[in-house]
Amino acid sequence: MLSLVIQNAVAGSAIGLLYGLIGLGVVLFFQTTNLMNFAHISSAMLGAYLCYTYTVMWKLPFALAIVMAVMSVALYGLLLKRFVYAPLAKRKGGRLEFIIATLMLSVFLLNAVIVVWGGVPLPFQGLFGSDRFPIFLGNVVIQYHSLFVLAYITVFVIALQYFFTRTMTGKSLRAVAQNPRAARLMGINVDRMLNLSFMLSTGVTALAGILLIPVYFVSLDLGSGIIGVKGFACAVMGGMKRPYQALLGGVLIGLAENFVVLFVSSTYRDVITFLFLIIFLVLRKQAEA
Amino acid sequence: MERFKKVIPLLAVALFLVIPLVDDNQYHVYMLNRALINCMVATGLVALTGFAGQMSLGHAAFYGIGAYATALLTVRVGFPVWLGIISAGAICLLVGMVLSLPSFKVSGFYLSLVTISFGNIVWMLIVNWHSLTRGPLGFPGIPSITLGTQPLSRVGFFYVSAVVLGLMTLALYRLSRSYIGRGMKAMSDDEQATETAGIDTKRMKVLVFSLSALYGGIAGGLYAHLSNFLSPESFVFSESANFVAMAVVGGLRSIYGGVVGGLVVTIIPELLRVKGWEIYYLMGSSLAILLLVIMLPSGIAPAVQNVYNRLGARLGIGGSGSGSNGNGSGNGSAAAVRGDSKSGGR
Amino acid sequence: MSFLKLNNLTRRFGGLVAVNDLSFEIAEGKVTGLIGPNGSGKSTTINLISGVLPVTSGSVEFMGHRITGKSPHAISRMGIARTYQQIRVFESLTALENVQVARAGMYRSGLADVLLNTGKLKREESRERDKARELLELVGLGKKGDEMPRNLPYGFRRCLEIARALALEPKLLLLDEPAAGMNRDEFMAVTDLILRLRKTGLSVLLVEHTMEFVETCVDHVVVLNFGQKLAEGTFHQIEQDPRVIEAYLGKEEL
Ligand SMILES: Nc1ncnc2c1ncn2[C@@H]1O[C@H](COP(=O)(O)OP(=O)(O)OP(=O)(O)O)[C@@H](O)[C@H]1O
Ligand SMILES: [Mg+2]
């Protein structure tokens, strides 16, 4: 029993970190724009599909494919700003309009993916070591995937931390997030920082999408509302303002889910997750919306 | 002269109402019926989001609860169809009251997350509660609406739905012009100031949530008896998003926003469904809706009304005088919220 | 039984005590001034009385009833109306509709009357519309009923907010810096309005910085400093109080 618990704890933390990574993308976006992008999760889907194309179709090395996929999605982030955010901001579209526009964008991207890659899930096995040969630690079975996720996220967090605290650009970005007006007065180019945060948030989510491939395959599920809302849930649990707390929120959700499956029922796993989210949102200390 | 101003919209409605009589393509009539049903849900969202400022991205849940409620009641319990639909509405009204509770604490994005979660929960229950809904297998054999002993034709269904939608729009119109509607609009502007103006905003939220849930439930009930078969994918999250898109595209702050948006958003994909383009039409229609939202954030209905008023003024009939009923001010308010004064046309 | 009574009212924001153990009374039919340097807790006091903010401890009594913990609309309907320091009118409603909103409590018609558009509702709507017009007239906005608030000059927006508060037919009116940011003419108009209201016997709690305004309008003054009551009395008593002078010196022009 204990080994089963440990095993689920590891697997839950790993997938939770990925939800958290999506949530981190949400936070990076919210910090600078004060908006939520409901096509956020589409970036994860795009990242996974592009990574598939780069490795399987173009036969590029996996590491290079990841970098290229993330960069491509970041470029898409720029397009998002240029063609959805900017025109709406110019017409004084409110939050609701932005929500609807991005929702429609997510439907559009989903259908675009169907047109380009087809609707069937694409298998992409052996990406993080084969599932058939997990690591045994006594009775505990650990999937390679979990270790991969832990490794990638550790590297990523160190890099992000370095970027935010040591580089001029990262510091400017934080300044804009805290107080755009003051940042402008300090001579920071706010529009450039906005571009950057669109790229960062979509890029981060693309990375999460790629790392989620072993769980969901390269499939339309990656662009579905369910994972997307879990990402938002992580961001909310992290208080919408603190990127790393979103990761922590993700771990909590991942653990909760795995233990619900272990002790209650797998059918109603997501029902319980969503109930939990509603209760959390209602009881949460009133933050500024 | 004022009377003349009203003739053209009435003419448009009349023209719309004769379509099923002149077009005998059954599929077209079916899609018009679907459009009318969508209009009902979107009209409920205009009340909820446009007037009262409460966001819901989970309305497919009410649509689904309504549809399965009447399906179960008519097939398993043996209710007559009309009673099934009314019960569906009543059940949704109660569920809507419950869903209004989180809105006491939560607003904006957070409320949209609550409603999405609610929608997902209902959807997952529909998928997984096999003994009740048969899950992904679908729910077959739902009776059609009957008129006497004859099942109602699709054309007949069209007129029934049109009357229901008309009543819903009338109710919203009267509400919006009354002290209750003013309170709702005030609440969407500034909730705290509305409270200090002596209005119980909690009661207002319960009222508007249950109203829009009622609209959604009746629409779902009608849909069940139109298609005679239900399957879970009609009630997924993207359907909720679609309903909100209708309300936004039509014009959230306009009483007719739901009707206009429901028709436009239902018909656009059908227009793009050209032979050989099947895989592109969903992509195309979502792009079209995206463009509409971006180019015309306050919606089609107010834009048309503006053009119409301006034309009227140019021809020297009516103009945008203060005598015209609530629409005039509702229209101005849409401009106020979004600050696009250039469309004021004065 | 006192008209309005604050008992040891306290409100904290994290570590900051914005209102600290504050007690005073307001007499019926009088204009009471609430003054104090910036950040001394005047607006917070108004927010606590009107129920917009929950209290940390202490209580407020209005005509013998404890109103602490009641929701803002209930307090408004009991007869305490207010305006905000930052004007908060309803931007998507016309000036007339802004005032009408606050008349909602006067209707006997219910939802059914609205949906059926009954004669009773129509009569009430027309009665209330007339009443709202009267109030706009009273605050000098008689011709502006159909304007959107954003098209009104600043002073008029302030008057509109006062008209909305008066539409509740309050027994006590809380005004948070009604003359702030006004030009000379607007200032005179508001002074005049408050003097007229006082003549009708309305009780007012007036937060104000401008001493000239306080001197002309106010019967009794309460001075706050760091959330605590510093002094209380008539304007002339207060004016000479060394503690008050000290609290204001170098901070505010008197
Ligand atoms: N919502 C809040 N959250 C945190 N601190 C607050 C809040 N509202 C007020 N404060 C703090 O409480 C103190 C008192 O504020 P308050 O607005 O009551 O002062 P005031 O006397 O009205 O000042 P002013 O003359 O500037 O209007 C201030 O230090 C203010 O920063
Ligand atoms: Mg103040």
XYZ file of C-alpha atoms and ligand atoms in Angstrom, chain C residues 11-14 16-19 35-47 53 85 176-177 207-209 224 227 252, ligand 1:
62
model
C -11.165 48.983 11.508
C -7.784 47.506 10.635
C -6.199 46.993 7.237
C -3.491 44.457 7.942
C -2.728 49.634 9.828
C -5.461 50.826 12.171
C -7.476 53.143 9.928
C -10.189 53.809 12.498
C -12.599 66.629 9.452
C -9.006 65.540 9.750
C -5.747 65.356 7.820
C -5.294 63.037 4.814
C -5.491 59.401 5.742
C -6.969 60.078 9.171
C -9.821 57.623 8.564
C -12.734 59.846 7.507
C -13.717 57.847 4.435
C -13.227 54.604 6.311
C -15.645 55.863 8.970
C -18.246 56.608 6.299
C -17.658 53.151 4.792
C -16.774 47.808 4.809
C -15.247 60.513 -2.397
C -17.650 62.322 1.502
C -15.907 65.514 0.349
C -16.525 65.024 5.416
C -14.679 68.062 4.189
C -11.250 69.589 3.843
C -10.058 62.782 13.476
C -8.116 57.136 13.153
C -2.952 71.206 5.266
N -9.266 49.325 1.377
C -8.146 49.679 2.040
N -7.114 48.822 2.155
C -6.000 49.178 2.841
N -5.822 50.356 3.422
C -6.816 51.259 3.344
C -8.021 50.970 2.653
N -8.842 52.045 2.737
C -8.156 52.961 3.455
N -6.951 52.506 3.836
C -5.967 53.209 4.644
O -6.612 53.656 5.824
C -6.179 54.944 6.178
C -7.370 55.858 6.289
O -7.896 56.070 5.007
P -9.165 56.957 4.706
O -9.442 56.861 3.263
O -10.254 56.594 5.629
O -8.642 58.417 5.047
P -9.338 59.806 4.793
O -9.359 60.492 6.093
O -10.603 59.656 4.077
O -8.267 60.514 3.880
P -8.466 61.523 2.637
O -8.557 62.877 3.230
O -7.212 61.345 1.849
O -9.673 61.109 1.917
C -5.191 55.380 5.115
O -3.890 55.177 5.607
C -5.462 54.471 3.961
O -4.285 54.211 3.237
